[in-house]
């Protein structure tokens, strides 16, 4: 139920007071620079604050302005992003930096509507930048805010349903502080992150317990409603690391799939987990490798979890004698040890090479 005018003023005053007393002094909260705010928001998409903060600092050191990021080589951007996952975020970020420089002379649009048209920016990110940098009174609604609003006002709409976005947005527009929308949005997000947490929130110290629907009816663990669950797809990757002297054969992943723009090794994907390359479908190129080199299995099997995919990954290392001629596929090339270290790679490739003492 929407608070009346006086209740709304009280709500916003208490929310702001709570925020000023309890918020974390995160680096990107100490600026109104839209570039720095945008950078932090892109990094923090599907990334925890503790993990994302060092990346935010590294990006600002390497690319202190949107002009620097726009002028960068995509390979260098991906290399700096390595370890964060969801690499499309980095590619979109680089694309958008160039667009802002070329089309907007390096100045970010000042409204959420215009920002949302940029590649890689959804409604939440656009609203966050517009309110934090330009103080536009537009609500920024992330998962934390969905949770706070659904519990406070007793909203049972599935937050993944088609109508949830409009319902929550319309309510948020009514309750957002028109005087200080930047602090309001930061406070709602932080309140969900620190106080109104997903599991077992400490309602005894909540400043809004007196007006909270979930607290009154003991519904904290049932709200928000989130019914849909995406199925996890199992995939089985079999990598062959071809080494000749001090170099490894690698290629850039260009197809529309995971890790696009990153470098990995010769890959055969199978329909199930296998223990020996002999159990894989016949592969002419692989047979040539096996006949010319020494094959060693990396004994450790790796499980790599993505949002909707679970990868089971095995590696085989093939040492090819110096004198042998290997006709690599057109998209592959040998890279020296120092080049391999600099190439943007999935974090799993980096982990294996370090564990095998190549890097």
mmCIF file of C-alpha atoms in Angstrom:
data_model
loop_
_atom_site.group_PDB
_atom_site.id
_atom_site.type_symbol
_atom_site.label_atom_id
_atom_site.label_comp_id
_atom_site.label_asym_id
_atom_site.label_seq_id
_atom_site.Cartn_x
_atom_site.Cartn_y
_atom_site.Cartn_z
ATOM 1 C CA UNK A 1 0.000 0.000 0.000
ATOM 2 C CA UNK A 2 1.400 3.384 -1.045
ATOM 3 C CA UNK A 3 2.125 5.694 1.937
ATOM 4 C CA UNK A 4 0.303 9.017 2.093
ATOM 5 C CA UNK A 5 2.242 12.252 1.671
ATOM 6 C CA UNK A 6 3.299 12.631 5.298
ATOM 7 C CA UNK A 7 4.242 8.955 5.605
ATOM 8 C CA UNK A 8 6.250 9.270 2.410
ATOM 9 C CA UNK A 9 8.194 12.224 3.750
ATOM 10 C CA UNK A 10 8.881 10.274 6.938
ATOM 11 C CA UNK A 11 9.949 7.220 4.952
ATOM 12 C CA UNK A 12 12.408 9.201 2.823
ATOM 13 C CA UNK A 13 13.808 11.011 5.858
ATOM 14 C CA UNK A 14 14.394 7.742 7.748
ATOM 15 C CA UNK A 15 15.881 6.070 4.670
ATOM 16 C CA UNK A 16 18.333 8.913 4.136
ATOM 17 C CA UNK A 17 19.239 8.965 7.830
ATOM 18 C CA UNK A 18 19.871 5.208 7.798
ATOM 19 C CA UNK A 19 22.023 5.522 4.679
ATOM 20 C CA UNK A 20 24.168 8.353 6.004
ATOM 21 C CA UNK A 21 24.867 6.357 9.143
ATOM 22 C CA UNK A 22 25.374 2.878 7.652
ATOM 23 C CA UNK A 23 26.520 3.067 4.026
ATOM 24 C CA UNK A 24 29.827 1.670 2.844
ATOM 25 C CA UNK A 25 32.319 4.326 1.630
ATOM 26 C CA UNK A 26 32.677 2.792 -1.830
ATOM 27 C CA UNK A 27 34.998 4.614 -4.223
ATOM 28 C CA UNK A 28 32.385 5.294 -6.890
ATOM 29 C CA UNK A 29 30.105 6.919 -4.330
ATOM 30 C CA UNK A 30 32.642 9.680 -3.871
ATOM 31 C CA UNK A 31 32.169 11.145 -7.345
ATOM 32 C CA UNK A 32 29.535 12.539 -9.686
ATOM 33 C CA UNK A 33 31.690 11.827 -12.756
ATOM 34 C CA UNK A 34 29.383 9.837 -15.084
ATOM 35 C CA UNK A 35 32.348 7.950 -16.583
ATOM 36 C CA UNK A 36 33.476 6.612 -13.204
ATOM 37 C CA UNK A 37 29.906 5.810 -12.167
ATOM 38 C CA UNK A 38 29.247 4.033 -15.470
ATOM 39 C CA UNK A 39 32.486 2.074 -15.160
ATOM 40 C CA UNK A 40 31.581 0.915 -11.646
ATOM 41 C CA UNK A 41 28.058 -0.081 -12.658
ATOM 42 C CA UNK A 42 29.255 -2.172 -15.606
ATOM 43 C CA UNK A 43 31.899 -3.920 -13.483
ATOM 44 C CA UNK A 44 29.411 -4.620 -10.688
ATOM 45 C CA UNK A 45 26.880 -6.260 -12.997
ATOM 46 C CA UNK A 46 26.860 -9.868 -11.729
ATOM 47 C CA UNK A 47 30.027 -9.183 -9.707
ATOM 48 C CA UNK A 48 30.417 -8.763 -5.958
ATOM 49 C CA UNK A 49 31.739 -5.450 -4.627
ATOM 50 C CA UNK A 50 34.815 -7.077 -3.068
ATOM 51 C CA UNK A 51 35.766 -8.698 -6.359
ATOM 52 C CA UNK A 52 34.897 -5.719 -8.542
ATOM 53 C CA UNK A 53 36.673 -2.964 -6.599
ATOM 54 C CA UNK A 54 40.252 -3.888 -7.646
ATOM 55 C CA UNK A 55 39.113 -4.012 -11.283
ATOM 56 C CA UNK A 56 37.525 -0.570 -10.958
ATOM 57 C CA UNK A 57 40.816 0.791 -9.643
ATOM 58 C CA UNK A 58 42.856 -0.916 -12.394
ATOM 59 C CA UNK A 59 40.595 0.416 -15.138
ATOM 60 C CA UNK A 60 40.844 3.970 -13.819
ATOM 61 C CA UNK A 61 44.639 3.699 -13.686
ATOM 62 C CA UNK A 62 44.821 2.406 -17.269
ATOM 63 C CA UNK A 63 41.903 4.394 -18.676
ATOM 64 C CA UNK A 64 41.297 7.476 -16.501
ATOM 65 C CA UNK A 65 38.800 9.006 -18.956
ATOM 66 C CA UNK A 66 36.296 7.793 -21.513
ATOM 67 C CA UNK A 67 38.670 9.084 -24.208
ATOM 68 C CA UNK A 68 41.411 6.752 -22.954
ATOM 69 C CA UNK A 69 39.062 3.765 -22.941
ATOM 70 C CA UNK A 70 37.753 4.602 -26.409
ATOM 71 C CA UNK A 71 41.310 4.745 -27.777
ATOM 72 C CA UNK A 72 42.289 1.394 -26.272
ATOM 73 C CA UNK A 73 42.688 -1.834 -28.208
ATOM 74 C CA UNK A 74 39.878 -4.272 -27.425
ATOM 75 C CA UNK A 75 42.413 -7.003 -26.698
ATOM 76 C CA UNK A 76 43.949 -4.870 -23.937
ATOM 77 C CA UNK A 77 40.509 -4.134 -22.470
ATOM 78 C CA UNK A 78 39.659 -7.843 -22.401
ATOM 79 C CA UNK A 79 43.030 -8.652 -20.865
ATOM 80 C CA UNK A 80 42.386 -6.183 -18.046
ATOM 81 C CA UNK A 81 38.906 -7.645 -17.589
ATOM 82 C CA UNK A 82 40.246 -11.187 -17.270
ATOM 83 C CA UNK A 83 38.802 -12.959 -14.237
ATOM 84 C CA UNK A 84 35.519 -11.043 -14.068
ATOM 85 C CA UNK A 85 33.673 -13.251 -16.545
ATOM 86 C CA UNK A 86 30.719 -12.241 -18.731
ATOM 87 C CA UNK A 87 33.158 -10.729 -21.211
ATOM 88 C CA UNK A 88 30.387 -9.240 -23.332
ATOM 89 C CA UNK A 89 30.246 -6.552 -20.641
ATOM 90 C CA UNK A 90 33.794 -5.484 -21.473
ATOM 91 C CA UNK A 91 33.199 -5.545 -25.233
ATOM 92 C CA UNK A 92 29.993 -3.524 -24.873
ATOM 93 C CA UNK A 93 31.721 -1.089 -22.545
ATOM 94 C CA UNK A 94 34.512 -0.530 -25.056
ATOM 95 C CA UNK A 95 31.998 -0.100 -27.888
ATOM 96 C CA UNK A 96 29.982 2.416 -25.867
ATOM 97 C CA UNK A 97 33.084 4.410 -24.902
ATOM 98 C CA UNK A 98 33.880 4.849 -28.582
ATOM 99 C CA UNK A 99 30.285 5.801 -29.332
ATOM 100 C CA UNK A 100 30.258 8.443 -26.589
ATOM 101 C CA UNK A 101 33.506 9.935 -27.881
ATOM 102 C CA UNK A 102 32.516 9.852 -31.547
ATOM 103 C CA UNK A 103 28.853 10.834 -31.263
ATOM 104 C CA UNK A 104 28.701 12.822 -28.010
ATOM 105 C CA UNK A 105 32.201 14.365 -27.935
ATOM 106 C CA UNK A 106 32.973 12.441 -24.770
ATOM 107 C CA UNK A 107 29.985 13.770 -22.834
ATOM 108 C CA UNK A 108 27.515 11.297 -21.362
ATOM 109 C CA UNK A 109 23.800 11.864 -22.060
ATOM 110 C CA UNK A 110 22.178 13.324 -18.946
ATOM 111 C CA UNK A 111 18.853 11.469 -18.999
ATOM 112 C CA UNK A 112 18.055 7.841 -18.286
ATOM 113 C CA UNK A 113 16.049 7.588 -21.511
ATOM 114 C CA UNK A 114 19.035 8.559 -23.647
ATOM 115 C CA UNK A 115 21.512 6.546 -21.587
ATOM 116 C CA UNK A 116 19.397 3.403 -21.949
ATOM 117 C CA UNK A 117 19.926 3.533 -25.721
ATOM 118 C CA UNK A 118 23.649 2.943 -25.295
ATOM 119 C CA UNK A 119 24.954 -0.590 -25.762
ATOM 120 C CA UNK A 120 25.264 -2.553 -22.539
ATOM 121 C CA UNK A 121 23.082 -0.219 -20.465
ATOM 122 C CA UNK A 122 19.746 -1.519 -19.251
ATOM 123 C CA UNK A 123 17.090 0.446 -17.423
ATOM 124 C CA UNK A 124 18.774 0.052 -14.038
ATOM 125 C CA UNK A 125 22.253 1.138 -15.145
ATOM 126 C CA UNK A 126 20.858 4.084 -17.098
ATOM 127 C CA UNK A 127 18.802 5.228 -14.096
ATOM 128 C CA UNK A 128 21.742 4.809 -11.733
ATOM 129 C CA UNK A 129 24.016 7.001 -13.859
ATOM 130 C CA UNK A 130 21.296 9.590 -14.493
ATOM 131 C CA UNK A 131 20.488 9.934 -10.794
ATOM 132 C CA UNK A 132 23.990 9.594 -9.301
ATOM 133 C CA UNK A 133 25.714 11.862 -11.836
ATOM 134 C CA UNK A 134 22.934 14.245 -12.898
ATOM 135 C CA UNK A 135 20.447 13.985 -9.999
ATOM 136 C CA UNK A 136 17.567 12.994 -12.284
ATOM 137 C CA UNK A 137 14.547 11.800 -10.280
ATOM 138 C CA UNK A 138 14.361 8.364 -11.884
ATOM 139 C CA UNK A 139 14.329 5.175 -9.754
ATOM 140 C CA UNK A 140 17.187 2.704 -10.102
ATOM 141 C CA UNK A 141 15.714 -0.718 -9.408
ATOM 142 C CA UNK A 142 18.069 -3.662 -8.969
ATOM 143 C CA UNK A 143 17.509 -6.974 -7.175
ATOM 144 C CA UNK A 144 18.032 -5.341 -3.796
ATOM 145 C CA UNK A 145 15.343 -2.757 -4.480
ATOM 146 C CA UNK A 146 12.893 -5.373 -5.745
ATOM 147 C CA UNK A 147 13.340 -7.197 -2.446
ATOM 148 C CA UNK A 148 12.904 -4.105 -0.265
ATOM 149 C CA UNK A 149 9.804 -2.907 -2.098
ATOM 150 C CA UNK A 150 8.124 -6.298 -2.258
ATOM 151 C CA UNK A 151 8.572 -6.820 1.485
ATOM 152 C CA UNK A 152 7.661 -3.299 2.573
ATOM 153 C CA UNK A 153 4.524 -3.005 0.457
ATOM 154 C CA UNK A 154 3.475 -6.668 0.223
ATOM 155 C CA UNK A 155 3.914 -7.096 -3.535
ATOM 156 C CA UNK A 156 3.413 -10.719 -4.577
ATOM 157 C CA UNK A 157 4.032 -10.256 -8.284
ATOM 158 C CA UNK A 158 6.732 -12.584 -9.573
ATOM 159 C CA UNK A 159 9.692 -10.249 -10.099
ATOM 160 C CA UNK A 160 10.677 -12.223 -13.212
ATOM 161 C CA UNK A 161 7.243 -11.918 -14.796
ATOM 162 C CA UNK A 162 6.540 -9.646 -17.748
ATOM 163 C CA UNK A 163 4.464 -7.167 -15.735
ATOM 164 C CA UNK A 164 6.758 -6.832 -12.722
ATOM 165 C CA UNK A 165 9.017 -4.166 -14.195
ATOM 166 C CA UNK A 166 6.169 -1.722 -14.849
ATOM 167 C CA UNK A 167 4.491 -2.409 -11.501
ATOM 168 C CA UNK A 168 7.628 -1.834 -9.447
ATOM 169 C CA UNK A 169 8.772 1.110 -11.562
ATOM 170 C CA UNK A 170 5.440 2.906 -11.226
ATOM 171 C CA UNK A 171 5.480 2.478 -7.461
ATOM 172 C CA UNK A 172 9.123 3.548 -7.260
ATOM 173 C CA UNK A 173 8.351 6.725 -9.190
ATOM 174 C CA UNK A 174 5.774 7.616 -6.534
ATOM 175 C CA UNK A 175 8.055 7.142 -3.542
ATOM 176 C CA UNK A 176 11.420 8.392 -4.852
ATOM 177 C CA UNK A 177 12.702 11.568 -3.247
ATOM 178 C CA UNK A 178 12.307 14.389 -5.755
ATOM 179 C CA UNK A 179 14.658 16.581 -3.709
ATOM 180 C CA UNK A 180 17.583 14.149 -3.501
ATOM 181 C CA UNK A 181 17.046 11.211 -5.888
ATOM 182 C CA UNK A 182 20.741 10.317 -5.952
ATOM 183 C CA UNK A 183 20.874 9.638 -2.212
ATOM 184 C CA UNK A 184 17.476 7.932 -2.321
ATOM 185 C CA UNK A 185 18.594 5.435 -4.980
ATOM 186 C CA UNK A 186 21.903 4.766 -3.247
ATOM 187 C CA UNK A 187 20.046 4.274 0.028
ATOM 188 C CA UNK A 188 17.481 1.824 -1.357
ATOM 189 C CA UNK A 189 20.199 -0.268 -2.988
ATOM 190 C CA UNK A 190 22.360 -0.211 0.135
ATOM 191 C CA UNK A 191 19.421 -0.967 2.419
ATOM 192 C CA UNK A 192 18.735 -4.146 0.458
ATOM 193 C CA UNK A 193 22.406 -5.086 0.424
ATOM 194 C CA UNK A 194 23.061 -4.586 4.141
ATOM 195 C CA UNK A 195 19.768 -4.628 6.080
ATOM 196 C CA UNK A 196 16.923 -6.201 4.074
ATOM 197 C CA UNK A 197 19.077 -9.148 3.012
ATOM 198 C CA UNK A 198 17.733 -12.198 1.136
ATOM 199 C CA UNK A 199 17.847 -14.692 4.017
ATOM 200 C CA UNK A 200 16.982 -14.058 7.675
ATOM 201 C CA UNK A 201 17.090 -10.257 7.799
ATOM 202 C CA UNK A 202 17.446 -8.774 11.286
ATOM 203 C CA UNK A 203 14.071 -7.064 11.410
ATOM 204 C CA UNK A 204 14.469 -6.120 15.071
ATOM 205 C CA UNK A 205 16.794 -3.273 14.080
ATOM 206 C CA UNK A 206 14.967 -2.259 10.911
ATOM 207 C CA UNK A 207 13.725 1.359 10.965
ATOM 208 C CA UNK A 208 10.743 0.337 8.817
ATOM 209 C CA UNK A 209 9.540 -2.696 10.784
ATOM 210 C CA UNK A 210 6.493 -0.719 11.930
ATOM 211 C CA UNK A 211 5.255 -0.337 8.351
ATOM 212 C CA UNK A 212 6.611 -3.512 6.709
ATOM 213 C CA UNK A 213 4.064 -5.978 5.321
ATOM 214 C CA UNK A 214 6.483 -8.899 5.348
ATOM 215 C CA UNK A 215 7.443 -8.288 8.973
ATOM 216 C CA UNK A 216 3.834 -7.977 10.112
ATOM 217 C CA UNK A 217 2.751 -11.220 8.434
ATOM 218 C CA UNK A 218 6.058 -13.124 8.833
ATOM 219 C CA UNK A 219 6.592 -13.271 5.047
ATOM 220 C CA UNK A 220 10.261 -12.248 4.941
ATOM 221 C CA UNK A 221 11.382 -15.568 3.471
ATOM 222 C CA UNK A 222 8.552 -15.659 0.915
ATOM 223 C CA UNK A 223 9.059 -12.222 -0.580
ATOM 224 C CA UNK A 224 10.017 -11.327 -3.197
ATOM 225 C CA UNK A 225 8.307 -13.948 -5.327
ATOM 226 C CA UNK A 226 10.670 -15.396 -7.907
ATOM 227 C CA UNK A 227 9.125 -18.389 -9.605
ATOM 228 C CA UNK A 228 11.003 -18.888 -12.850
ATOM 229 C CA UNK A 229 14.266 -20.758 -12.872
ATOM 230 C CA UNK A 230 16.498 -21.050 -15.916
ATOM 231 C CA UNK A 231 17.716 -24.560 -16.650
ATOM 232 C CA UNK A 232 21.459 -25.115 -16.402
ATOM 233 C CA UNK A 233 23.039 -26.559 -19.533
ATOM 234 C CA UNK A 234 25.873 -29.060 -19.102
ATOM 235 C CA UNK A 235 28.733 -28.817 -21.597
ATOM 236 C CA UNK A 236 31.895 -30.917 -21.886
ATOM 237 C CA UNK A 237 35.085 -29.264 -23.161
ATOM 238 C CA UNK A 238 38.201 -31.200 -24.141
ATOM 239 C CA UNK A 239 41.197 -28.932 -24.685
ATOM 240 C CA UNK A 240 44.457 -29.894 -26.345
ATOM 241 C CA UNK A 241 47.411 -27.662 -25.486
ATOM 242 C CA UNK A 242 49.896 -27.930 -28.336
ATOM 243 C CA UNK A 243 53.395 -26.862 -27.266
ATOM 244 C CA UNK A 244 56.340 -26.438 -29.597
ATOM 245 C CA UNK A 245 59.455 -25.201 -27.876
ATOM 246 C CA UNK A 246 58.483 -22.206 -25.774
ATOM 247 C CA UNK A 247 55.265 -21.524 -27.694
ATOM 248 C CA UNK A 248 51.643 -22.638 -27.472
ATOM 249 C CA UNK A 249 49.044 -22.865 -30.243
ATOM 250 C CA UNK A 250 46.032 -20.663 -29.493
ATOM 251 C CA UNK A 251 43.206 -18.954 -31.316
ATOM 252 C CA UNK A 252 40.689 -16.200 -30.725
ATOM 253 C CA UNK A 253 37.103 -17.266 -30.091
ATOM 254 C CA UNK A 254 35.006 -15.358 -32.615
ATOM 255 C CA UNK A 255 31.715 -17.223 -32.702
ATOM 256 C CA UNK A 256 28.677 -16.089 -30.744
ATOM 257 C CA UNK A 257 29.302 -18.175 -27.657
ATOM 258 C CA UNK A 258 30.940 -17.862 -24.265
ATOM 259 C CA UNK A 259 34.357 -16.168 -24.088
ATOM 260 C CA UNK A 260 34.008 -14.343 -27.405
ATOM 261 C CA UNK A 261 37.138 -12.316 -28.092
ATOM 262 C CA UNK A 262 39.296 -14.402 -25.748
ATOM 263 C CA UNK A 263 42.008 -16.882 -26.648
ATOM 264 C CA UNK A 264 41.943 -20.598 -25.906
ATOM 265 C CA UNK A 265 43.373 -23.881 -27.206
ATOM 266 C CA UNK A 266 42.242 -26.479 -29.708
ATOM 267 C CA UNK A 267 38.843 -27.611 -28.489
ATOM 268 C CA UNK A 268 36.640 -30.619 -29.082
ATOM 269 C CA UNK A 269 33.286 -30.424 -27.358
ATOM 270 C CA UNK A 270 31.724 -33.770 -26.486
ATOM 271 C CA UNK A 271 28.217 -34.786 -25.468
ATOM 272 C CA UNK A 272 29.432 -36.328 -22.207
ATOM 273 C CA UNK A 273 32.469 -36.461 -19.944
ATOM 274 C CA UNK A 274 35.312 -38.528 -21.397
ATOM 275 C CA UNK A 275 38.496 -39.913 -19.838
ATOM 276 C CA UNK A 276 40.599 -40.445 -22.953
ATOM 277 C CA UNK A 277 40.966 -38.598 -26.260
ATOM 278 C CA UNK A 278 40.510 -41.982 -27.912
ATOM 279 C CA UNK A 279 36.857 -41.819 -26.844
ATOM 280 C CA UNK A 280 36.309 -38.582 -28.753
ATOM 281 C CA UNK A 281 34.914 -38.472 -32.282
ATOM 282 C CA UNK A 282 37.627 -38.925 -34.885
ATOM 283 C CA UNK A 283 39.449 -35.697 -35.556
ATOM 284 C CA UNK A 284 41.997 -35.571 -38.399
ATOM 285 C CA UNK A 285 43.976 -32.706 -36.944
ATOM 286 C CA UNK A 286 44.079 -34.284 -33.499
ATOM 287 C CA UNK A 287 45.306 -37.586 -34.934
ATOM 288 C CA UNK A 288 48.146 -35.722 -36.655
ATOM 289 C CA UNK A 289 49.132 -34.115 -33.355
ATOM 290 C CA UNK A 290 48.982 -37.388 -31.473
ATOM 291 C CA UNK A 291 51.221 -39.110 -34.046
ATOM 292 C CA UNK A 292 53.861 -36.375 -33.946
ATOM 293 C CA UNK A 293 53.990 -35.531 -30.264
ATOM 294 C CA UNK A 294 53.924 -36.800 -26.720
ATOM 295 C CA UNK A 295 50.456 -36.655 -25.151
ATOM 296 C CA UNK A 296 50.147 -35.989 -21.427
ATOM 297 C CA UNK A 297 46.833 -35.688 -19.636
ATOM 298 C CA UNK A 298 46.391 -32.917 -17.096
ATOM 299 C CA UNK A 299 45.039 -35.115 -14.324
ATOM 300 C CA UNK A 300 42.835 -32.501 -12.718
ATOM 301 C CA UNK A 301 39.308 -32.164 -14.069
ATOM 302 C CA UNK A 302 37.863 -28.668 -13.888
ATOM 303 C CA UNK A 303 34.285 -27.574 -13.320
ATOM 304 C CA UNK A 304 33.543 -24.042 -14.451
ATOM 305 C CA UNK A 305 30.185 -22.501 -13.545
ATOM 306 C CA UNK A 306 28.548 -19.800 -15.631
ATOM 307 C CA UNK A 307 25.097 -18.293 -15.166
ATOM 308 C CA UNK A 308 23.208 -20.910 -17.174
ATOM 309 C CA UNK A 309 25.986 -23.329 -18.046
ATOM 310 C CA UNK A 310 28.107 -25.849 -16.194
ATOM 311 C CA UNK A 311 31.345 -26.705 -17.977
ATOM 312 C CA UNK A 312 33.238 -29.924 -17.320
ATOM 313 C CA UNK A 313 36.708 -29.343 -18.731
ATOM 314 C CA UNK A 314 39.642 -31.663 -19.366
ATOM 315 C CA UNK A 315 43.058 -30.772 -20.758
ATOM 316 C CA UNK A 316 45.676 -32.769 -22.659
ATOM 317 C CA UNK A 317 49.163 -31.383 -23.201
ATOM 318 C CA UNK A 318 50.938 -32.336 -26.427
ATOM 319 C CA UNK A 319 54.677 -31.695 -26.765
ATOM 320 C CA UNK A 320 55.729 -31.560 -30.424
ATOM 321 C CA UNK A 321 59.407 -32.076 -31.307
ATOM 322 C CA UNK A 322 61.121 -28.940 -32.608
ATOM 323 C CA UNK A 323 61.735 -30.374 -36.087
ATOM 324 C CA UNK A 324 58.156 -31.375 -36.785
ATOM 325 C CA UNK A 325 56.023 -29.276 -39.095
ATOM 326 C CA UNK A 326 52.480 -28.704 -37.828
ATOM 327 C CA UNK A 327 49.880 -27.341 -40.204
ATOM 328 C CA UNK A 328 47.686 -25.406 -37.799
ATOM 329 C CA UNK A 329 44.090 -24.522 -38.624
ATOM 330 C CA UNK A 330 43.832 -21.112 -40.252
ATOM 331 C CA UNK A 331 42.504 -19.474 -37.105
ATOM 332 C CA UNK A 332 45.349 -20.753 -34.893
ATOM 333 C CA UNK A 333 48.922 -19.576 -34.392
ATOM 334 C CA UNK A 334 51.841 -20.233 -32.086
ATOM 335 C CA UNK A 335 52.437 -17.621 -29.394
ATOM 336 C CA UNK A 336 55.543 -17.289 -27.248
ATOM 337 C CA UNK A 337 55.369 -17.608 -23.481
ATOM 338 C CA UNK A 338 55.377 -13.836 -23.004
ATOM 339 C CA UNK A 339 52.709 -13.403 -25.701
ATOM 340 C CA UNK A 340 50.523 -16.084 -24.110
ATOM 341 C CA UNK A 341 50.752 -14.261 -20.802
ATOM 342 C CA UNK A 342 49.556 -11.024 -22.423
ATOM 343 C CA UNK A 343 46.713 -12.505 -24.476
ATOM 344 C CA UNK A 344 43.201 -12.076 -23.031
ATOM 345 C CA UNK A 345 42.170 -15.544 -21.886
ATOM 346 C CA UNK A 346 39.336 -17.125 -19.924
ATOM 347 C CA UNK A 347 40.441 -17.300 -16.303
ATOM 348 C CA UNK A 348 40.325 -21.100 -16.539
ATOM 349 C CA UNK A 349 43.084 -21.082 -19.212
ATOM 350 C CA UNK A 350 45.193 -18.815 -17.034
ATOM 351 C CA UNK A 351 44.648 -21.085 -14.027
ATOM 352 C CA UNK A 352 45.701 -24.238 -15.880
ATOM 353 C CA UNK A 353 48.831 -22.648 -17.346
ATOM 354 C CA UNK A 354 49.891 -21.431 -13.901
ATOM 355 C CA UNK A 355 49.157 -24.751 -12.245
ATOM 356 C CA UNK A 356 51.161 -26.504 -14.971
ATOM 357 C CA UNK A 357 54.011 -24.009 -14.333
ATOM 358 C CA UNK A 358 53.976 -22.612 -17.870
ATOM 359 C CA UNK A 359 53.234 -19.095 -16.627
#
